[in-house]
Coordinates of C-alpha atoms in Angstrom, one line a residue:
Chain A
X1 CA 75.1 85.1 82.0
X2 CA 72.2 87.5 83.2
X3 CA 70.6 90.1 80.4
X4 CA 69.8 93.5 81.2
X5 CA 67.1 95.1 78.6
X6 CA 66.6 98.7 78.9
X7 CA 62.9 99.3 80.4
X8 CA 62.8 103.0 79.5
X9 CA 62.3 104.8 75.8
X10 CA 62.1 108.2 77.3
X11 CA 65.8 109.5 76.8
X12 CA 65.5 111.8 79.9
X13 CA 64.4 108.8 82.2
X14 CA 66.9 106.8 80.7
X15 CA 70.0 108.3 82.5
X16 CA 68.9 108.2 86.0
X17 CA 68.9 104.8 86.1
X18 CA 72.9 104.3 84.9
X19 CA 75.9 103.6 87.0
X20 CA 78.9 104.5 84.8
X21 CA 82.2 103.5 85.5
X22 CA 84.7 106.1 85.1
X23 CA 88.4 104.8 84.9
X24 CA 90.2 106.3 87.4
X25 CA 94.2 105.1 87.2
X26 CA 95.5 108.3 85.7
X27 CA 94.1 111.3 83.7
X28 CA 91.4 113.6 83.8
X29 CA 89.1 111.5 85.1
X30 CA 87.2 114.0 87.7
X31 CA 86.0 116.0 84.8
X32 CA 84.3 113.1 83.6
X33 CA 83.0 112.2 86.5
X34 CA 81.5 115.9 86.9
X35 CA 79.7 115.9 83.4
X36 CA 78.1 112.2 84.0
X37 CA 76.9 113.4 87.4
X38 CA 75.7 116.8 85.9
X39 CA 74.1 114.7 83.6
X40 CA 71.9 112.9 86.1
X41 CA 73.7 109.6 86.2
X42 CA 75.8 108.0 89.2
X43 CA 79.4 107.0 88.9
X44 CA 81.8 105.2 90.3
X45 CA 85.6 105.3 90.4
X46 CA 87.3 102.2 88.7
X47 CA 90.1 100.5 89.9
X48 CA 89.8 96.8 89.9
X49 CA 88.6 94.3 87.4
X50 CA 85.6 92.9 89.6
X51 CA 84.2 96.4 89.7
X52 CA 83.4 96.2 86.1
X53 CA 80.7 93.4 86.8
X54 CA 78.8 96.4 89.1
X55 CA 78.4 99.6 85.8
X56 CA 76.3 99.5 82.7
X57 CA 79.0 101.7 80.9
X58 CA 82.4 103.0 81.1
X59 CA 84.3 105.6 80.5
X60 CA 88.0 105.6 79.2
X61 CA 89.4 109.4 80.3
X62 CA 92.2 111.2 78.6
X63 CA 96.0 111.2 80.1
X64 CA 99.0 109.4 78.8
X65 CA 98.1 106.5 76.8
X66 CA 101.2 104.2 78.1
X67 CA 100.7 105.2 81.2
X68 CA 97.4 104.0 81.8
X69 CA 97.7 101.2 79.4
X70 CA 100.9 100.2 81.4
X71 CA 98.6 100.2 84.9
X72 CA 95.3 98.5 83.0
X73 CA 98.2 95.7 82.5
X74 CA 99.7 95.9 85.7
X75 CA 96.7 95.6 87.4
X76 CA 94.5 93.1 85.3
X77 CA 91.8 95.7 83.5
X78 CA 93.1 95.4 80.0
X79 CA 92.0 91.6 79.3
X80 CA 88.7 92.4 81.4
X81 CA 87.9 95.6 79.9
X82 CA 88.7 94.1 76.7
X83 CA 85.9 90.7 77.5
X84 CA 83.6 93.0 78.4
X85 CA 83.4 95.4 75.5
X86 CA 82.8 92.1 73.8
X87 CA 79.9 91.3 75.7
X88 CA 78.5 94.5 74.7
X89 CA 79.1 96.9 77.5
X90 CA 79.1 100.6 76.4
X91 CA 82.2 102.2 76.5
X92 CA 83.5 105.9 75.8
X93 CA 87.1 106.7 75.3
X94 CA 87.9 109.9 75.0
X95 CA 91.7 110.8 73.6
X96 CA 94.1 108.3 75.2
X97 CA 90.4 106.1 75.9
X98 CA 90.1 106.2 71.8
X99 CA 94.1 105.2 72.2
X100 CA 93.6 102.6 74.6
X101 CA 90.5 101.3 72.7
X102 CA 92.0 100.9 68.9
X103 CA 92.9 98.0 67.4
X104 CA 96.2 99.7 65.7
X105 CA 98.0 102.2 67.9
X106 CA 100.1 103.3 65.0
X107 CA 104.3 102.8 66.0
X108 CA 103.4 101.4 69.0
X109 CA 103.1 97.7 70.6
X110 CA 101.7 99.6 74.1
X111 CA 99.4 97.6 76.0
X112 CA 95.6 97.8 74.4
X113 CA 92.0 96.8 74.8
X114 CA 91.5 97.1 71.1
X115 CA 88.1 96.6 70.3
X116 CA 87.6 99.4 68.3
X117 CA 88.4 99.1 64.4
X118 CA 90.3 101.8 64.0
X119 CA 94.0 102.5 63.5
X120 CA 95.2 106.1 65.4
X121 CA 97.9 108.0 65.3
X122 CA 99.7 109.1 68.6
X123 CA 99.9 113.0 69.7
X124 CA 99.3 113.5 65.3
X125 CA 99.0 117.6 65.9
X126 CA 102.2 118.4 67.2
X127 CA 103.3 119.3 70.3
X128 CA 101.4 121.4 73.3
X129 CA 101.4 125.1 71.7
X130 CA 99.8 123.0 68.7
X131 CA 97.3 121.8 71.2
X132 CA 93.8 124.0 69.5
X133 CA 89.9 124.2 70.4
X134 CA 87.2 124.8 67.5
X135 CA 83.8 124.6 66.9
X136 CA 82.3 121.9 65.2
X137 CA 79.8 120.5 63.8
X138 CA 77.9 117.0 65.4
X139 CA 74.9 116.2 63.7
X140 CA 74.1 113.3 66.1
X141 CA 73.9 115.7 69.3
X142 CA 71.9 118.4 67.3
X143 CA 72.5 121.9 65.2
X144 CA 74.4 123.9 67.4
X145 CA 78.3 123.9 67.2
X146 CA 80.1 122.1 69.6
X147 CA 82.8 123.6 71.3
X148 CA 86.1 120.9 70.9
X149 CA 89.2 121.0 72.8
X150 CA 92.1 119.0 71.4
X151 CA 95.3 118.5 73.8
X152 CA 98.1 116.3 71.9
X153 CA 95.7 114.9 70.2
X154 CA 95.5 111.8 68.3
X155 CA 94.9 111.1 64.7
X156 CA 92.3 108.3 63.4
X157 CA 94.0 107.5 60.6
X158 CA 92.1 104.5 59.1
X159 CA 88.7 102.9 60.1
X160 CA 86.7 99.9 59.7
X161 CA 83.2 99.5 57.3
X162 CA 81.6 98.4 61.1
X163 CA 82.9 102.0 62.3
X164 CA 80.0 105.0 62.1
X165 CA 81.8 108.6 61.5
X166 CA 79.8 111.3 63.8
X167 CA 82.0 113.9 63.1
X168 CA 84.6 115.5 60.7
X169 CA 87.3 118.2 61.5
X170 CA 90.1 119.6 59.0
X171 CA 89.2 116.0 57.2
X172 CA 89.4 113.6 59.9
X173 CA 87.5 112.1 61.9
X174 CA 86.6 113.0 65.5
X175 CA 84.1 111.2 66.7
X176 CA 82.9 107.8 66.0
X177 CA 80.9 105.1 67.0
X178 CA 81.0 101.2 66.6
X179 CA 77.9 99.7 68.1
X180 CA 78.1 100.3 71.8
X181 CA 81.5 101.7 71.1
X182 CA 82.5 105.4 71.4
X183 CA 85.6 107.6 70.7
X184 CA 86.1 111.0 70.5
X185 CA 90.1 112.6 70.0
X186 CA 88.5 115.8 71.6
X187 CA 87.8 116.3 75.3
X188 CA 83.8 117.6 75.8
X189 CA 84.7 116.6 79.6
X190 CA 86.4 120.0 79.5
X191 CA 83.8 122.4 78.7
X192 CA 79.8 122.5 80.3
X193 CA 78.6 121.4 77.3
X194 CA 77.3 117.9 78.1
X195 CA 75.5 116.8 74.9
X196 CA 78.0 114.6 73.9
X197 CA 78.2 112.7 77.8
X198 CA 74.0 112.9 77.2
X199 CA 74.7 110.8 74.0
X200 CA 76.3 108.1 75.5
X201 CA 73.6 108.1 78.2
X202 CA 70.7 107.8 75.5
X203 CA 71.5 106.7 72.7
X204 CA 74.5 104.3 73.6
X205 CA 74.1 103.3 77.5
X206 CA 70.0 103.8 76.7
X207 CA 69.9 101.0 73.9
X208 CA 73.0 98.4 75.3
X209 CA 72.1 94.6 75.9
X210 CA 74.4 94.1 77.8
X211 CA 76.2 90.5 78.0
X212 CA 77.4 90.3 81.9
X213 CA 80.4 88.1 83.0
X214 CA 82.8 85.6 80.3
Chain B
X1 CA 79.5 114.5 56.2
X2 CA 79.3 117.9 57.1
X3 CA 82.6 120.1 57.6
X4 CA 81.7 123.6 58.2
X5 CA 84.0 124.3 61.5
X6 CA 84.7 127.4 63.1
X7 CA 88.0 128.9 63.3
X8 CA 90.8 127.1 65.2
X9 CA 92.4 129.0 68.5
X10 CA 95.6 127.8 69.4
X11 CA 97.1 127.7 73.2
X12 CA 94.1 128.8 75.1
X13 CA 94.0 129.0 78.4
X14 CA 91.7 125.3 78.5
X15 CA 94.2 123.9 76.3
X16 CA 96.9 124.7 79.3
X17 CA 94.7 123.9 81.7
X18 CA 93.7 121.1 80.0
X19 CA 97.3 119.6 79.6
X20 CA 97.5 119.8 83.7
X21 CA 94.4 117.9 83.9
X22 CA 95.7 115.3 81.8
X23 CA 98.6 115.1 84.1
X24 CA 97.0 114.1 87.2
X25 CA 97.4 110.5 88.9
X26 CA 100.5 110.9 87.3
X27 CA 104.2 111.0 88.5
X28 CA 106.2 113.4 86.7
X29 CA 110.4 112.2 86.6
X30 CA 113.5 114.8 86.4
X31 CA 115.6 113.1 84.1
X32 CA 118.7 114.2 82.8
X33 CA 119.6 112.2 79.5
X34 CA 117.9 110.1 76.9
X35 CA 118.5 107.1 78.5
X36 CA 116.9 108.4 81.9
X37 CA 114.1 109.8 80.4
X38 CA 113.3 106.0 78.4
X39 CA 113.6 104.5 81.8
X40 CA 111.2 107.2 83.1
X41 CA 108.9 106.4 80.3
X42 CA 108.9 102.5 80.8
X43 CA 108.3 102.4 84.0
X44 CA 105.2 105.0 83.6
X45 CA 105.8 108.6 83.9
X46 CA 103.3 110.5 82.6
X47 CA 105.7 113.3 81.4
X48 CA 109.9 113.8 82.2
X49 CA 111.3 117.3 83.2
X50 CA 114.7 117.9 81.5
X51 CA 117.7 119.1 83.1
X52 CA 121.2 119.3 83.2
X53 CA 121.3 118.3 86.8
X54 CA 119.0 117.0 89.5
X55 CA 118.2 119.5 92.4
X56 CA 120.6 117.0 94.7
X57 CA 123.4 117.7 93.0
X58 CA 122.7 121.6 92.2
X59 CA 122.1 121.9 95.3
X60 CA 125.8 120.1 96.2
X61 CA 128.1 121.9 93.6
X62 CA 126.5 125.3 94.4
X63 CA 127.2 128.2 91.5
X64 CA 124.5 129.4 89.4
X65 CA 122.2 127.0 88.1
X66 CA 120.1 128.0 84.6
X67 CA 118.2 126.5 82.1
X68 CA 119.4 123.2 80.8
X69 CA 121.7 123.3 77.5
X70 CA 119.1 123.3 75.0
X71 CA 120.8 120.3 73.2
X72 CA 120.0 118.0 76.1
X73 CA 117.0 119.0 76.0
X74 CA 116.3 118.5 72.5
X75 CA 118.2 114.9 72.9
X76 CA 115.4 114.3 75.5
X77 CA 112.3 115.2 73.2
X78 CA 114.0 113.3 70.4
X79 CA 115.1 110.3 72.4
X80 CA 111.1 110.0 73.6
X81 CA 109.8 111.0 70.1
X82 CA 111.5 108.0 68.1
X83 CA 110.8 105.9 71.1
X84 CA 107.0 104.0 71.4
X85 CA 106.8 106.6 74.2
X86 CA 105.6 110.2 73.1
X87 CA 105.2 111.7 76.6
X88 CA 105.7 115.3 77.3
X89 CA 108.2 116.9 78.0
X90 CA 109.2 120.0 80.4
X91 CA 112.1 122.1 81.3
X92 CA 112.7 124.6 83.9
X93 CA 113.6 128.5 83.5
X94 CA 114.8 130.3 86.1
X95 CA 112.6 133.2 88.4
X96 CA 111.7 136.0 86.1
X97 CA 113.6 134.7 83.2
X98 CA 111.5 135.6 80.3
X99 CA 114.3 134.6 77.8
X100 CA 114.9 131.2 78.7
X101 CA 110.9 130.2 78.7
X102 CA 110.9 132.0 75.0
X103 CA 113.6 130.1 74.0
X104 CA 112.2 127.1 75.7
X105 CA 108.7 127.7 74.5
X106 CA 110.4 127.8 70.8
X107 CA 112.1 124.7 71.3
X108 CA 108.7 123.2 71.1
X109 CA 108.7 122.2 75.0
X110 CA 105.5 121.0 76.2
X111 CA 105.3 122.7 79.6
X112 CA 108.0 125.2 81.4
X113 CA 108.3 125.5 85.0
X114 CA 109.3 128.8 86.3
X115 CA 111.3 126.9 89.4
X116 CA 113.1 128.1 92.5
X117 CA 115.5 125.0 92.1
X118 CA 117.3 127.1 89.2
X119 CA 119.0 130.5 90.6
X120 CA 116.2 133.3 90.6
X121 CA 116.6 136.3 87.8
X122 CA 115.1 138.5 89.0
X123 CA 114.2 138.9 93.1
X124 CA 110.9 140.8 92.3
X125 CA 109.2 139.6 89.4
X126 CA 108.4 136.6 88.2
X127 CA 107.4 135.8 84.4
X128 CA 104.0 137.0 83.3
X129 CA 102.8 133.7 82.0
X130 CA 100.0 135.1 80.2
X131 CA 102.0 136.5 77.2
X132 CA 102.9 132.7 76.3
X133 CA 101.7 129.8 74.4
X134 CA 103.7 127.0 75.9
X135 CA 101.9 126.6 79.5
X136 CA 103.7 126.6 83.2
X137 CA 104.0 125.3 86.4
X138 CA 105.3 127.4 89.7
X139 CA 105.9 126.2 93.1
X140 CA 104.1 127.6 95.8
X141 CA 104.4 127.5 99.7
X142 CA 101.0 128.8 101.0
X143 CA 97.4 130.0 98.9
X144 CA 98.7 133.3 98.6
X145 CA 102.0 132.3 96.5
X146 CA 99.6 129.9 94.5
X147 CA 97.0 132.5 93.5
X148 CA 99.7 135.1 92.8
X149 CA 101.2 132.6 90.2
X150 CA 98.1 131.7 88.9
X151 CA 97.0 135.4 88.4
X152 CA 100.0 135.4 86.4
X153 CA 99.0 132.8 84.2
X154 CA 100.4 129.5 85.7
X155 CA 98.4 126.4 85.1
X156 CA 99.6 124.1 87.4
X157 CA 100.6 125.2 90.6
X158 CA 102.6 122.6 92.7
X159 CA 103.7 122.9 96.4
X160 CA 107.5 123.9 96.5
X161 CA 108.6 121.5 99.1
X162 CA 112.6 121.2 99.7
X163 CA 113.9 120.5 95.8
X164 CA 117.0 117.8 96.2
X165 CA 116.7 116.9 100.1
X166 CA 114.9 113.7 99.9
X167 CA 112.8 115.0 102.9
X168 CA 108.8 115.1 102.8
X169 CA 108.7 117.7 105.6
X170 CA 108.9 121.0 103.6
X171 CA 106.5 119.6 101.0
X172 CA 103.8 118.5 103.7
X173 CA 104.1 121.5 105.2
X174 CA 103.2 123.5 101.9
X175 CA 100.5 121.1 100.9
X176 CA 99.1 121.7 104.5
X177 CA 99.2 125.5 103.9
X178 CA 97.8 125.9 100.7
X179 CA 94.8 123.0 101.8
X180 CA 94.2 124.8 104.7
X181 CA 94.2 128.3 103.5
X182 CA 91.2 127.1 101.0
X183 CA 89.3 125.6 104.0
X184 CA 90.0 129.3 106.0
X185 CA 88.6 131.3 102.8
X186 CA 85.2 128.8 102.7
X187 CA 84.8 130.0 106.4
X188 CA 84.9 133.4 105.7
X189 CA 81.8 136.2 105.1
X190 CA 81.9 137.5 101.8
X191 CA 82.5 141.1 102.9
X192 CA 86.1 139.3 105.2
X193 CA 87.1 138.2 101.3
X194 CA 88.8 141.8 100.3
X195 CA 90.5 142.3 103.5
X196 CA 91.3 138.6 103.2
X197 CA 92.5 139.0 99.7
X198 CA 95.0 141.8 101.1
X199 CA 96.4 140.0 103.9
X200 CA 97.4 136.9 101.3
X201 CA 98.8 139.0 98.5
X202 CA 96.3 137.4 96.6
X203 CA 94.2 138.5 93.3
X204 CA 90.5 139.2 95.1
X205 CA 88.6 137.4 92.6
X206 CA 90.8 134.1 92.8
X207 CA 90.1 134.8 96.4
X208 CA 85.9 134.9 95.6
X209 CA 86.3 131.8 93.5
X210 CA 88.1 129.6 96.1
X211 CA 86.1 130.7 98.8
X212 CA 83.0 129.4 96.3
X213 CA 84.7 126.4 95.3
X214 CA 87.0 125.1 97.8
X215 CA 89.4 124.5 94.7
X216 CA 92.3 125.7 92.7
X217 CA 91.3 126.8 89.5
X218 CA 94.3 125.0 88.1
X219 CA 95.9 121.4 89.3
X220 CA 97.5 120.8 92.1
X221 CA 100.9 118.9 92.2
X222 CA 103.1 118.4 94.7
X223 CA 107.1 118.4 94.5
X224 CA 110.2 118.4 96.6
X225 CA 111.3 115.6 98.8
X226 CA 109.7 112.7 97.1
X227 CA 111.6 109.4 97.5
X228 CA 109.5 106.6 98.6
X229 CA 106.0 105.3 97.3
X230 CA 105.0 105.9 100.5
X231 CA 105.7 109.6 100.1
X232 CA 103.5 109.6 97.3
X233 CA 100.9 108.7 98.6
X234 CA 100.9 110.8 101.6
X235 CA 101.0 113.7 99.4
X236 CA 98.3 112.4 97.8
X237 CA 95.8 111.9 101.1
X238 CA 97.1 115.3 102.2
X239 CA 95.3 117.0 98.2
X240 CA 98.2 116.5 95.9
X241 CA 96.6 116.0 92.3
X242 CA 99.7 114.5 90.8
X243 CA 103.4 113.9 91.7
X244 CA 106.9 115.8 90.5
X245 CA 109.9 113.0 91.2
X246 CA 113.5 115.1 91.1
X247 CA 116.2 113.7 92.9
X248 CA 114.4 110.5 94.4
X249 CA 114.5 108.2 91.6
X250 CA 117.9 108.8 89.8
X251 CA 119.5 109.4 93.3
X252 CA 118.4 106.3 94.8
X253 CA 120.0 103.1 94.4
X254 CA 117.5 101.1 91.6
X255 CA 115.9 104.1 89.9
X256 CA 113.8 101.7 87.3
X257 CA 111.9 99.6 90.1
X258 CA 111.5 102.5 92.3
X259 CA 110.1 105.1 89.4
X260 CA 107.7 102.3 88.5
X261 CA 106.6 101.5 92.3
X262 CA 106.0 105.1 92.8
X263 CA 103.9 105.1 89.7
X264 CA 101.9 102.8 90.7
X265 CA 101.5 104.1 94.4
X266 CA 100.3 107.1 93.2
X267 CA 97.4 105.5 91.2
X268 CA 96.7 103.3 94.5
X269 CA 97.3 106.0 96.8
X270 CA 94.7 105.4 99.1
X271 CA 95.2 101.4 99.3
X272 CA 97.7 100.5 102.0
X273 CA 98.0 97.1 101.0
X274 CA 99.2 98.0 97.7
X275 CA 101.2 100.1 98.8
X276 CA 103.2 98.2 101.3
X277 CA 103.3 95.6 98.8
X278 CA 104.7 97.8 96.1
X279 CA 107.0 99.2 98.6
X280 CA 109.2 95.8 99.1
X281 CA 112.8 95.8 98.1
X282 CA 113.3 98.4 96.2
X283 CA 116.5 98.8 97.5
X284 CA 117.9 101.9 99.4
X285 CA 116.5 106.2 99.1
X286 CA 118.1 108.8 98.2
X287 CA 119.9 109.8 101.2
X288 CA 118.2 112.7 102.6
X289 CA 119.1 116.3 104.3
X290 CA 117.5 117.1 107.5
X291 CA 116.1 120.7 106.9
X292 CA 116.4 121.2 111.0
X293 CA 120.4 121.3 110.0
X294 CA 120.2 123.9 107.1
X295 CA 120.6 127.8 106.9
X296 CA 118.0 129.3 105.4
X297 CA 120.2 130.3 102.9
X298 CA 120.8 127.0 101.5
X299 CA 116.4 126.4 101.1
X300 CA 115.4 126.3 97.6
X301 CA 111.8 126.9 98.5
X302 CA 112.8 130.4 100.0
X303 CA 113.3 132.2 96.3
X304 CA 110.3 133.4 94.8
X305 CA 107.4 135.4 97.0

């Protein structure tokens, strides 16, 4: 088991030096790609469970939650995923990645890492023409308003006392954090606005001690 | 914590957009009852398209095809809804048939497509997307068609191919058009880009932007003739973002095995292994049409301009 302790404070060095794994079985997972890169970071495109062993964080795009939680089963990423958020690696799920990630998927026994101590609620808006963007407000990435976009988005319904809330819309919860654990139900990957991408960098990928391997 | 939010804006054009994005990697299944649609959605589709008939058999019983009876539509989103599945859903208006996409867009339907398989409308105008909520999807053969659907709001754009023939070539040969007329337009001088703009029937600054980007500004599907995984992922190598499945999977002889394998050989598209191995004994294909044999008049992909 080898130990990987950050060597940088300096959030703006701290990026250059992470890999990020972006999974890439279906959704939108070139957007995320182009915000990590934009951000200064390298990524790579995951597929396979032995690729995991190669990033110091991952990201969990949006799509259709049981269709990539049907091909993280089919092709062994769920139970490795799942022993490596364990050992610490720092993940970011946005939408179906906060769906994928939760320990409840409420109505639903869909294949699921969850890690996360949350129970969420399944496309909880609507339909499409109910899909919405607003401004909110992210103390944790700083004062300005941050554009959200929410496609048949989910709903967090209920969380854990481990579970931090980074931000609130219309009363629930749209952003959160558990330890090197992050969801959002909104998709920043879809505008230029990259403060919340930066966060994971710094303040997530930045501070992980990361457990490799088991 | 905090609360103070802006106001909310419903159906922009990133939420459309957005729902495309979400779409890629993905194969998207024509299904035609509940039951379809469930094995759709168990085996991985990432959203069903709901008709009253596959383009096979419209294509076969001829008269005027229209937008699916809303009530099996409705049995569709209601069969997915109470289901663990909670996919989208889409439906198809006909060419220029404003009507049927309101009523469809009322329905609560998660994407239209304004599709040639459904008897045009109206032979010189097609929808203008732009005064919807709901978003859509139109078939192209070439840039031109592409960019002329997206100046009309479209947000996915996917090649026409030949709807219900079971035969790639039509498709490959729209991808090929539409790849290669972005490659042309990144040649070109700027001051080439308004006479190109003219000679493609095409919205000058789409035009600019392509011939900056080397992209669509929306998704990029592909449609019409898929049977096999391998089709898949051909149409993947050749640009396609994501997959539309009509006849091929309910016209072949194990639909369930065969909607899953191409699932999962549109994820892997680029892995031949996979592919070969995902490709075993899945029974026979649809049986196709071969478009050398066929009038022009019987081509979907010749309605619409």
């Amino acid at each position: 088991m080898g130990r990987r302790f950050p060597s940088y404070t300096h959030p703006t060095n701290m990026t250059l030096n992470h890999n990020i794994g972006v999974l890439a079985l279906q959704g939108d997972f070139d957007k995320h790609i182009q915000s990590i890169r934009a951000c200064g970071a390298a990524t790579v495109l995951l597929r396979d469970p032995e690729a995991l062993d190669a990033i110091d964080g991952l990201i969990i795009p949006g799509g259709e939650s049981t269709t990539v939680g049907k091909l993280m089963d089919r092709f062994g990423l769920t139970a490795a995923i799942r022993r490596r958020a364990a050992g610490g690696l720092p993940i970011y799920g946005t939408c179906t990645g906060a769906i994928v990630l939760a320990k409840e998927i409420i109505g639903s026994d869909q294949p699921s890492i969850g890690a996360m101590d949350v129970a969420i609620e399944r496309n909880a808006y609507g339909r499409q023409i109910d899909s919405f963007e607003v401004d909110v407000s992210i103390p944790a990435i700083g004062d300005e308003p941050f554009r959200a976009v929410f496609i048949r988005a989910p709903i967090i319904r209920t969380l854990g006392s481990s579970v931090e809330t980074l931000s609130v819309c219309d009363g629930n919860v749209i952003l959160a954090r558990q330890g090197n654990l992050l969801v959002s139900t909104f998709h920043p990957e879809l505008t230029d606005d990259l403060r919340v991408h930066r966060y994971f960098l710094d303040a997530i990928c930045g501070n992980a001690t990361v457990c490799v391997g088991r | 914590m905090s609360t103070n939010n802006g106001e909310i804006d419903k159906s922009t054009w990133r939420n459309k957009v957005g729902l495309a994005e979400m779409l890629k990697g993905g194969v998207i299944m024509d299904v035609t009852s509940a039951e379809q649609a469930l094995i759709a959605a168990e085996a991985g589709a990432v959203a069903v398209m709901a008709l009253e008939r596959v383009p096979a058999d419209i294509r076969k019983e001829g008269g005027v095809a229209r937008m699916a009876d809303p009530l099996k539509i409705r049995e569709i989103m209601e069969a997915l809804k109470e289901s663990k599945y909670e996919i989208p859903v889409m439906a198809k208006c006909r060419i220029g048939h404003f009507a049927e996409a309101q009523v469809l867009e009322a329905m609560g339907v998660d994407f239209v497509d304004e599709s040639e398989v459904l008897t045009p409308a109206d032979e010189h105008f097609h929808v203008n997307k732009h005064a919807f909520r709901v978003p859509f999807v139109c078939g192209c053969r070439d840039l031109g068609e592409a960019l002329r659907r997206i100046g009309e709001g479209a947000a996915m754009i996917r090649t026409k191919g030949e709807a219900g023939s079971g035969n790639i070539v039509e498709a490959v040969r729209h991808m090929r058009a539409v790849m290669d007329g972005m490659r042309r337009l990144q040649s070109l001088p700027r001051e080439e880009l308004m006479a190109e703009a003219k000679n493609l029937g095409a919205p000058y600054d789409l035009v600019v932007e392509i011939a900056a980007t080397g992209k669509l500004p929306v998704p990029n599907f592909s449609a019409g003739g898929i049977a096999t995984p391998a089709d898949a992922s051909l149409m993947m190598q050749l640009g396609a973002e994501a997959i539309f499945v009509g006849s091929g999977i309910f016209k072949s002889e194990d639909p369930g095995p065969r909607a899953k394998a191409i699932v999962d050989a549109t994820t892997y598209y680029d892995r031949p292994e996979t592919v070969a191995k995902l490709s075993e004994g899945l029974g026979s294909a649809m049986p196709g049409l071969d478009i050398r044999q066929m009038d022009e008049k019987e081509m979907l992909s010749v309605r619409g301009w």
